[in-house]
Amino acid sequence: MKIREILAQGRPTISFEVFPLKKEADYQSVEEAALKIAGLRPDFMSVTYGAGGGTSRYTVEIAARIQKERGVNALAHLTCVTSTREKVHSVLREMRENGIENVLALRGDIPADGRVETDYRYASELIREIRQTDPELCIGAACYPEGHVESVNKTADIEHLKEKVDAGCDFVTTQMFFDNNILYNYLYRIRERGITVPVLAGIMPVTNAKQIARICSMSGTYLPSRFKAIVDRFGDRPAAMQQAGIAYATEQIIDLIANGVNGIHIYSMNRPDVAERIRNSLSEIL
Ligand code: FAD
């Protein structure tokens, strides 16, 4: 089923993300985690493409197994800045052959050595091309409530988001954020700019202190003082940090749904236990 059809139902939805790891030897553990998370019956699951240095080889394969073996709709990510046009089209073909109807079309990060291919510069170019090649495919894109790290300011970033929507994307998923007011403000601004597609709120349950330090240094995400106090107090006690991180994420989700944000996307970091605890604590809400 296409994600745009699920979102059009106008009810709260939950989705989980998994990512293939860098080492191919870890493939089996990721696949097991993905299938376990799929067993929680989310509305859909997404599988990243080479994110954080992970491998892109298995994205479609894992997405296809989630769909075929668990009957859960899959969203396969696809990046373009380090790909040739030929490579992009071979992945799209592989998706079609495996019955994947949803793609998250991304530029991808510029590698540290600066080596990129020249066929695509921005995600909007990829989106336009996918829409022309396969008018029926459901296409998602990324958005950044705090602004993308490379953009000069939020206004420019919102203009570029508008280009992605005009190129044919059906929904957008946000980068993680830890203060819901940032999302509410962003929603106001993008709606004012005429961006009306559904917005899925990306929520990261932080379960260890190191993880949060890494994330924030990479993306410049704002940490509210309430959240910092949790990391200060529980950061060196893994079980306590995990419990507090899940509770924080759950509270964020409840506030979002209460305020009419229906699409919740969890960066579940290949952790079925974390996904399950969040799912259970929302059992009557979803
Ligand atoms: P774009 O939309 O192309 O934007 C990139 C930058 O260029 C922005 O600063 C934008 O403002 C600017 N820009 C856009 N168009 C123009 C223009 N016409 N002129 C000038 N500037 C412009 N990475 C992975 O490698 N694999 C994944 O699976 C993955 N999944 C992700 C999922 C989500 C939900 C999110 C939020 C991010 C994900 N990423 C992933 C990270 C993403 O690839 C990076 O954030 C990347 O740096 C930007 O990708 P984009 O598609 O948002 O790029």
PDB file of C-alpha atoms in Angstrom, residues 13-19 30 32-46 66 72 203-207 211 242-243 245-247 249-250 253 264-283 286:
ATOM      1  CA  THR A  13       0.093   6.461  12.437  1.00  0.00           C
ATOM      2  CA  ILE A  14       3.377   5.041  13.662  1.00  0.00           C
ATOM      3  CA  SER A  15       6.354   3.927  11.621  1.00  0.00           C
ATOM      4  CA  PHE A  16       9.810   2.660  12.519  1.00  0.00           C
ATOM      5  CA  GLU A  17      13.156   3.066  10.776  1.00  0.00           C
ATOM      6  CA  VAL A  18      15.948   0.523  10.492  1.00  0.00           C
ATOM      7  CA  PHE A  19      19.366   0.906   8.915  1.00  0.00           C
ATOM      8  CA  VAL A  30      19.838  -6.128  11.162  1.00  0.00           C
ATOM      9  CA  GLU A  32      16.361 -10.089  12.407  1.00  0.00           C
ATOM     10  CA  ALA A  33      15.836  -6.769  14.166  1.00  0.00           C
ATOM     11  CA  ALA A  34      13.855  -5.426  11.197  1.00  0.00           C
ATOM     12  CA  LEU A  35      11.555  -8.452  11.120  1.00  0.00           C
ATOM     13  CA  LYS A  36      11.012  -8.270  14.885  1.00  0.00           C
ATOM     14  CA  ILE A  37      10.109  -4.596  14.680  1.00  0.00           C
ATOM     15  CA  ALA A  38       7.783  -5.378  11.769  1.00  0.00           C
ATOM     16  CA  GLY A  39       6.087  -7.882  14.096  1.00  0.00           C
ATOM     17  CA  LEU A  40       4.861  -4.876  16.134  1.00  0.00           C
ATOM     18  CA  ARG A  41       2.574  -4.093  13.181  1.00  0.00           C
ATOM     19  CA  PRO A  42       3.526  -0.468  12.523  1.00  0.00           C
ATOM     20  CA  ASP A  43       1.752   1.369   9.694  1.00  0.00           C
ATOM     21  CA  PHE A  44       4.975   1.148   7.708  1.00  0.00           C
ATOM     22  CA  MET A  45       8.713   0.711   8.116  1.00  0.00           C
ATOM     23  CA  SER A  46      11.531   2.550   6.434  1.00  0.00           C
ATOM     24  CA  ILE A  66       9.517  -6.762   5.721  1.00  0.00           C
ATOM     25  CA  VAL A  72       4.080  -4.444   6.639  1.00  0.00           C
ATOM     26  CA  ILE A 203      11.346  11.061  16.939  1.00  0.00           C
ATOM     27  CA  MET A 204      14.562   9.609  18.285  1.00  0.00           C
ATOM     28  CA  PRO A 205      14.359   7.727  21.587  1.00  0.00           C
ATOM     29  CA  VAL A 206      17.787   8.459  23.053  1.00  0.00           C
ATOM     30  CA  THR A 207      18.960   5.465  24.989  1.00  0.00           C
ATOM     31  CA  GLN A 211      24.612   8.597  21.039  1.00  0.00           C
ATOM     32  CA  GLN A 242      17.216   4.016  28.395  1.00  0.00           C
ATOM     33  CA  GLN A 243      14.116   4.186  30.577  1.00  0.00           C
ATOM     34  CA  GLY A 245      14.961   8.305  26.996  1.00  0.00           C
ATOM     35  CA  ILE A 246      11.969   6.156  26.085  1.00  0.00           C
ATOM     36  CA  ALA A 247       9.724   8.070  28.517  1.00  0.00           C
ATOM     37  CA  ALA A 249      10.195  10.209  23.450  1.00  0.00           C
ATOM     38  CA  THR A 250       6.786   8.840  24.478  1.00  0.00           C
ATOM     39  CA  ILE A 253       4.725  11.677  20.809  1.00  0.00           C
ATOM     40  CA  ILE A 264       4.924   9.678  14.007  1.00  0.00           C
ATOM     41  CA  HIS A 265       8.141   8.195  12.631  1.00  0.00           C
ATOM     42  CA  ILE A 266      10.486   6.572  15.162  1.00  0.00           C
ATOM     43  CA  TYR A 267      14.215   6.372  14.591  1.00  0.00           C
ATOM     44  CA  SER A 268      14.282   2.988  16.241  1.00  0.00           C
ATOM     45  CA  MET A 269      18.007   2.344  15.667  1.00  0.00           C
ATOM     46  CA  ASN A 270      17.497  -1.375  14.977  1.00  0.00           C
ATOM     47  CA  ARG A 271      16.239  -1.843  18.558  1.00  0.00           C
ATOM     48  CA  PRO A 272      13.105  -4.039  18.719  1.00  0.00           C
ATOM     49  CA  ASP A 273      13.015  -3.711  22.540  1.00  0.00           C
ATOM     50  CA  VAL A 274      12.891   0.082  22.366  1.00  0.00           C
ATOM     51  CA  ALA A 275      10.339   0.027  19.536  1.00  0.00           C
ATOM     52  CA  GLU A 276       8.168  -2.381  21.517  1.00  0.00           C
ATOM     53  CA  ARG A 277       8.214  -0.278  24.681  1.00  0.00           C
ATOM     54  CA  ILE A 278       7.164   2.818  22.783  1.00  0.00           C
ATOM     55  CA  ARG A 279       4.487   0.911  20.890  1.00  0.00           C
ATOM     56  CA  ASN A 280       3.103  -0.527  24.146  1.00  0.00           C
ATOM     57  CA  SER A 281       3.005   2.801  25.907  1.00  0.00           C
ATOM     58  CA  LEU A 282       0.862   4.166  23.052  1.00  0.00           C
ATOM     59  CA  SER A 283      -1.403   1.131  22.749  1.00  0.00           C
ATOM     60  CA  LEU A 286      -2.774   4.746  18.294  1.00  0.00           C
TER      61      LEU A 286
END
